[in-house]
mmCIF file of C-alpha atoms in Angstrom:
data_model
loop_
_atom_site.group_PDB
_atom_site.id
_atom_site.type_symbol
_atom_site.label_atom_id
_atom_site.label_comp_id
_atom_site.label_asym_id
_atom_site.label_seq_id
_atom_site.Cartn_x
_atom_site.Cartn_y
_atom_site.Cartn_z
ATOM 1 C CA MET D 587 4.966 -15.615 -5.336
ATOM 2 C CA ARG D 588 3.587 -13.470 -2.360
ATOM 3 C CA THR D 589 2.032 -10.051 -2.292
ATOM 4 C CA VAL D 590 4.599 -7.272 -2.045
ATOM 5 C CA LYS D 591 3.465 -3.696 -0.425
ATOM 6 C CA ILE D 592 5.372 -0.919 -2.696
ATOM 7 C CA VAL D 593 5.064 2.209 -0.692
ATOM 8 C CA THR D 594 6.210 5.654 -2.553
ATOM 9 C CA TYR D 595 7.871 8.524 -1.033
ATOM 10 C CA SER D 596 4.731 10.647 -1.837
ATOM 11 C CA ARG D 597 1.142 10.547 -2.833
ATOM 12 C CA LEU D 598 0.670 7.836 -5.521
ATOM 13 C CA SER D 599 -0.272 8.635 -8.948
ATOM 14 C CA ARG D 600 -1.803 6.824 -11.685
ATOM 15 C CA SER D 601 1.564 7.169 -13.961
ATOM 16 C CA THR D 602 3.860 5.965 -11.005
ATOM 17 C CA GLU D 603 1.717 3.073 -10.459
ATOM 18 C CA ASP D 604 1.782 2.278 -13.873
ATOM 19 C CA PHE D 605 5.568 2.930 -14.155
ATOM 20 C CA ILE D 606 6.205 0.339 -11.238
ATOM 21 C CA ARG D 607 4.065 -2.348 -12.486
ATOM 22 C CA GLU D 608 5.316 -1.888 -15.964
ATOM 23 C CA ASN D 609 9.575 -1.920 -14.729
ATOM 24 C CA LEU D 610 9.660 -3.786 -11.400
ATOM 25 C CA GLU D 611 10.412 -6.990 -12.716
ATOM 26 C CA THR D 612 9.127 -9.467 -10.322
ATOM 27 C CA SER D 613 6.831 -11.920 -10.419
ATOM 28 C CA ALA D 614 5.218 -10.960 -6.935
ATOM 29 C CA THR D 615 1.647 -9.780 -6.522
ATOM 30 C CA LEU D 616 1.995 -5.791 -6.039
ATOM 31 C CA ASP D 617 -0.080 -3.582 -4.026
ATOM 32 C CA ILE D 618 0.854 -0.089 -4.428
ATOM 33 C CA CYS D 619 0.274 3.148 -2.076
ATOM 34 C CA GLY D 620 1.807 6.521 -1.206
ATOM 35 C CA ALA D 621 3.402 7.705 1.877
ATOM 36 C CA LEU D 622 1.957 10.647 1.507
ATOM 37 C CA ASP D 623 -1.794 9.451 0.513
ATOM 38 C CA GLY D 624 -4.287 11.200 2.212
ATOM 39 C CA LEU D 625 -2.708 14.464 3.134
ATOM 40 C CA THR D 626 -4.170 17.596 1.476
ATOM 41 C CA ASP D 627 -2.044 20.272 -0.442
ATOM 42 C CA MET D 628 -1.983 22.381 2.782
ATOM 43 C CA GLN D 629 -1.101 19.398 5.090
ATOM 44 C CA LEU D 630 2.140 18.988 2.721
ATOM 45 C CA GLU D 631 2.701 22.805 2.468
ATOM 46 C CA THR D 632 3.691 22.082 6.442
ATOM 47 C CA MET D 633 5.701 20.068 5.725
ATOM 48 C CA ALA D 634 8.154 21.866 3.099
ATOM 49 C CA ALA D 635 11.836 21.329 3.300
ATOM 50 C CA GLU D 636 14.099 23.773 4.688
ATOM 51 C CA PRO D 637 16.390 24.171 2.930
ATOM 52 C CA ILE D 638 14.673 22.848 -0.073
ATOM 53 C CA SER D 639 17.778 20.716 -0.555
ATOM 54 C CA THR D 640 16.893 18.515 2.196
ATOM 55 C CA GLY D 641 13.509 17.589 0.450
ATOM 56 C CA CYS D 642 11.845 15.719 -2.106
ATOM 57 C CA PRO D 643 9.683 16.828 -4.819
ATOM 58 C CA VAL D 644 6.059 16.526 -4.732
ATOM 59 C CA GLU D 645 3.410 17.020 -7.216
ATOM 60 C CA MET D 646 0.803 19.232 -5.926
ATOM 61 C CA GLU D 647 -3.170 19.299 -7.239
ATOM 62 C CA ASP D 648 -2.543 22.287 -9.325
ATOM 63 C CA GLY D 649 0.360 20.671 -10.926
ATOM 64 C CA SER D 650 3.072 22.388 -9.407
ATOM 65 C CA TRP D 651 5.769 21.017 -7.316
ATOM 66 C CA LEU D 652 6.776 21.457 -3.566
ATOM 67 C CA TYR D 653 9.666 20.045 -2.083
ATOM 68 C CA VAL D 654 8.686 18.389 1.289
ATOM 69 C CA SER D 655 11.034 17.464 3.835
ATOM 70 C CA HIS D 656 12.563 14.413 3.566
ATOM 71 C CA ALA D 657 12.916 13.806 7.276
ATOM 72 C CA LYS D 658 8.832 14.340 7.872
ATOM 73 C CA ILE D 659 8.238 11.983 4.887
ATOM 74 C CA ASP D 660 10.761 9.548 6.334
ATOM 75 C CA GLN D 661 8.777 9.515 9.778
ATOM 76 C CA GLN D 662 5.208 9.385 7.830
ATOM 77 C CA ALA D 663 6.256 6.677 5.906
ATOM 78 C CA LYS D 664 7.518 4.771 9.044
ATOM 79 C CA LYS D 665 3.866 5.375 10.421
ATOM 80 C CA VAL D 666 2.035 3.955 6.765
ATOM 81 C CA ILE D 667 4.373 0.769 7.049
ATOM 82 C CA ALA D 668 3.768 0.062 10.467
ATOM 83 C CA ASN D 669 -0.013 0.012 9.880
ATOM 84 C CA LEU D 670 0.830 -2.132 6.651
ATOM 85 C CA LYS D 671 2.435 -4.390 8.978
ATOM 86 C CA ALA D 672 -0.516 -4.591 11.764
ATOM 87 C CA VAL D 673 -2.780 -5.840 9.031
ATOM 88 C CA GLY D 674 -0.709 -8.421 7.542
ATOM 89 C CA SER D 675 2.008 -7.221 5.046
ATOM 90 C CA GLU D 676 4.875 -9.102 5.262
ATOM 91 C CA ILE D 677 6.816 -7.498 2.891
ATOM 92 C CA VAL D 678 7.205 -3.832 2.406
ATOM 93 C CA LEU D 679 9.712 -2.407 -0.299
ATOM 94 C CA MET D 680 9.875 1.367 0.195
ATOM 95 C CA CYS D 681 10.125 2.665 -3.412
ATOM 96 C CA CYS D 682 12.857 5.326 -3.535
ATOM 97 C CA THR D 683 16.957 5.351 -3.832
ATOM 98 C CA ILE D 684 17.170 7.812 -1.223
ATOM 99 C CA PRO D 685 18.247 6.540 2.546
ATOM 100 C CA TRP D 686 15.032 5.820 4.840
ATOM 101 C CA ARG D 687 16.906 5.981 8.166
ATOM 102 C CA SER D 688 13.590 5.233 10.421
ATOM 103 C CA LEU D 689 13.202 2.357 7.718
ATOM 104 C CA GLU D 690 16.521 0.558 8.124
ATOM 105 C CA GLY D 691 16.221 -2.870 10.051
ATOM 106 C CA LEU D 692 12.805 -3.037 10.189
ATOM 107 C CA PRO D 693 11.773 -6.778 9.709
ATOM 108 C CA GLY D 694 10.213 -7.289 6.113
ATOM 109 C CA VAL D 695 11.205 -3.467 4.768
ATOM 110 C CA ILE D 696 13.653 -3.331 2.287
ATOM 111 C CA CYS D 697 15.228 -0.121 1.653
ATOM 112 C CA PRO D 698 16.866 0.409 -1.945
ATOM 113 C CA SER D 699 19.694 2.744 -0.914
ATOM 114 C CA LEU D 700 20.911 -0.407 1.224
ATOM 115 C CA VAL D 701 20.724 -2.909 -1.513
ATOM 116 C CA MET D 702 22.413 -0.017 -3.920
ATOM 117 C CA GLU D 703 25.324 0.268 -1.556
ATOM 118 C CA SER D 704 26.357 -3.280 -1.046
ATOM 119 C CA THR D 705 25.899 -4.225 -4.744
ATOM 120 C CA ALA D 706 28.153 -1.332 -5.742
ATOM 121 C CA MET D 707 30.660 -2.488 -3.086
ATOM 122 C CA SER D 708 30.757 -5.828 -4.211
ATOM 123 C CA LEU D 709 31.166 -4.980 -7.592
ATOM 124 C CA LEU D 710 33.742 -2.284 -7.588
ATOM 125 C CA PRO D 711 37.456 -3.406 -8.011
ATOM 126 C CA LYS D 712 39.990 -2.340 -5.468
ATOM 127 C CA ASP D 713 40.633 1.174 -5.279
ATOM 128 C CA GLY D 714 37.666 1.704 -7.852
ATOM 129 C CA VAL D 715 35.522 4.489 -8.440
ATOM 130 C CA ILE D 716 31.653 4.764 -8.498
ATOM 131 C CA GLY D 717 30.092 6.996 -10.901
ATOM 132 C CA VAL D 718 26.703 7.931 -9.446
ATOM 133 C CA VAL D 719 23.918 9.690 -11.721
ATOM 134 C CA GLN D 720 21.491 11.497 -9.763
ATOM 135 C CA PRO D 721 18.260 12.549 -11.058
ATOM 136 C CA ASP D 722 17.820 16.191 -9.302
ATOM 137 C CA GLY D 723 20.333 19.012 -9.032
ATOM 138 C CA ILE D 724 18.472 20.634 -6.565
ATOM 139 C CA THR D 725 18.708 17.805 -3.857
ATOM 140 C CA SER D 726 22.037 16.370 -5.644
ATOM 141 C CA ASP D 727 24.075 17.635 -2.711
ATOM 142 C CA GLU D 728 22.056 15.959 -0.184
ATOM 143 C CA GLU D 729 21.726 12.903 -1.816
ATOM 144 C CA ILE D 730 24.910 12.097 -2.296
ATOM 145 C CA LYS D 731 26.319 12.163 1.163
ATOM 146 C CA HIS D 732 25.490 8.079 1.733
ATOM 147 C CA TRP D 733 27.614 7.029 -1.237
ATOM 148 C CA ASN D 734 30.536 9.586 -0.069
ATOM 149 C CA ASN D 735 30.402 8.073 3.438
ATOM 150 C CA LEU D 736 30.874 4.822 1.880
ATOM 151 C CA GLY D 737 34.889 5.600 2.415
ATOM 152 C CA VAL D 738 35.495 4.836 -1.481
ATOM 153 C CA SER D 739 35.836 7.592 -4.183
ATOM 154 C CA ILE D 740 32.660 8.910 -5.978
ATOM 155 C CA LEU D 741 32.172 10.797 -9.001
ATOM 156 C CA SER D 742 28.512 11.940 -9.778
ATOM 157 C CA THR D 743 26.657 13.664 -12.390
ATOM 158 C CA THR D 744 22.906 14.783 -12.409
ATOM 159 C CA ILE D 745 20.703 13.578 -15.210
ATOM 160 C CA SER D 746 16.876 13.759 -14.718
ATOM 161 C CA PRO D 747 15.278 10.150 -16.323
ATOM 162 C CA SER D 748 11.990 12.018 -17.296
ATOM 163 C CA ASP D 749 13.660 15.435 -18.218
ATOM 164 C CA ASN D 750 17.017 14.663 -20.074
ATOM 165 C CA THR D 751 17.282 12.755 -23.368
ATOM 166 C CA LEU D 752 19.306 9.507 -23.577
ATOM 167 C CA ALA D 753 21.696 11.448 -25.490
ATOM 168 C CA GLU D 754 22.166 13.403 -22.615
ATOM 169 C CA LEU D 755 22.528 10.565 -20.372
ATOM 170 C CA GLY D 756 24.594 8.765 -22.772
ATOM 171 C CA GLU D 757 27.235 11.851 -22.763
ATOM 172 C CA ALA D 758 27.064 11.971 -19.000
ATOM 173 C CA THR D 759 27.879 8.630 -18.316
ATOM 174 C CA GLN D 760 30.608 8.527 -20.850
ATOM 175 C CA SER D 761 32.091 11.511 -18.485
ATOM 176 C CA LEU D 762 32.133 10.027 -15.612
ATOM 177 C CA VAL D 763 34.269 6.859 -17.247
ATOM 178 C CA ALA D 764 36.473 9.396 -18.571
ATOM 179 C CA LYS D 765 37.324 10.586 -15.294
ATOM 180 C CA GLY D 766 37.979 7.118 -13.948
ATOM 181 C CA ALA D 767 34.483 5.793 -13.192
ATOM 182 C CA ASP D 768 34.476 1.512 -12.854
ATOM 183 C CA LEU D 769 30.937 1.590 -12.238
ATOM 184 C CA ILE D 770 27.893 3.334 -13.029
ATOM 185 C CA VAL D 771 24.832 3.291 -10.485
ATOM 186 C CA LEU D 772 21.348 4.855 -12.054
ATOM 187 C CA ASP D 773 20.420 6.295 -8.582
ATOM 188 C CA CYS D 774 16.684 6.500 -9.167
ATOM 189 C CA LEU D 775 13.903 4.259 -9.584
ATOM 190 C CA ALA D 776 12.500 6.436 -12.623
ATOM 191 C CA PHE D 777 15.521 4.960 -14.665
ATOM 192 C CA GLY D 778 14.442 2.142 -16.969
ATOM 193 C CA ARG D 779 15.678 -1.140 -19.344
ATOM 194 C CA ASP D 780 16.643 1.936 -22.352
ATOM 195 C CA HIS D 781 18.532 3.939 -19.540
ATOM 196 C CA TRP D 782 20.446 1.015 -18.616
ATOM 197 C CA ARG D 783 20.815 -0.676 -22.354
ATOM 198 C CA LEU D 784 22.183 2.674 -23.302
ATOM 199 C CA VAL D 785 24.608 3.217 -20.419
ATOM 200 C CA ARG D 786 26.194 -0.203 -20.645
ATOM 201 C CA GLU D 787 26.536 -0.169 -24.740
ATOM 202 C CA LEU D 788 28.279 3.320 -24.430
ATOM 203 C CA THR D 789 30.457 2.774 -21.529
ATOM 204 C CA GLY D 790 30.925 -0.870 -21.297
ATOM 205 C CA LYS D 791 31.152 -0.860 -17.456
ATOM 206 C CA PRO D 792 28.504 -2.735 -14.950
ATOM 207 C CA VAL D 793 25.769 -0.575 -14.575
ATOM 208 C CA ILE D 794 23.334 -1.002 -11.204
ATOM 209 C CA LEU D 795 19.741 -0.388 -12.487
ATOM 210 C CA PRO D 796 17.629 -0.020 -9.148
ATOM 211 C CA ILE D 797 14.044 -1.004 -10.417
ATOM 212 C CA SER D 798 15.427 -3.933 -11.950
ATOM 213 C CA LEU D 799 17.678 -5.230 -9.072
ATOM 214 C CA LEU D 800 14.939 -4.858 -6.353
ATOM 215 C CA GLY D 801 12.740 -6.881 -8.462
ATOM 216 C CA LYS D 802 15.503 -9.680 -8.625
ATOM 217 C CA ILE D 803 15.925 -9.125 -4.915
ATOM 218 C CA LEU D 804 12.331 -9.847 -4.299
ATOM 219 C CA ASP D 805 12.299 -12.922 -6.512
ATOM 220 C CA GLU D 806 15.386 -14.560 -4.964
ATOM 221 C CA ALA D 807 15.162 -13.806 -1.399
ATOM 222 C CA TYR D 808 11.232 -13.543 -0.992
ATOM 223 C CA GLY D 809 9.940 -15.637 -3.839
#
């Protein structure tokens, strides 16, 4: 299996790299970097989101969090990926489920949102409802837009894979099913197998786990 370049939307941290290596289910060799690697806190502050709902949370050097403009990260990621391509990287995975419009359609670049949308639509029964579990209440209104644009019925709830418990995730997804969801999407790459297993057991519905799905795409399409 060839080497796949993984690009996170933020500066790469050791914990993020460890999570990706442990949970991205692929036989590929992974080379991981961050779209904001090398940028200082002062530079990131000039990229702050206005309004905050249009940003992505980025950890600063003092442990605080800044919501950096999604649009500005998108453009920075495009530059990083162009540089990777220039030195021979054939396959690049943008490791975030938010849409990255400047990257869509680039050869050899995988955008998770497109994979998730097409998979959900292919599994959804006629007149069915997609239940989306979003990770961040601050950005949820922005991040649900690409799901609403699919032209099908969407229900959503907000559960953080790190800040909420498995029990809270279970209650939230059962509530989505009670309201009519036919399919559950765990809409963040930080959700893992424990989250997926619980939701499958409690709801009995198809559940899309992005980090697992993307690993299979890498192996089947590029392996």
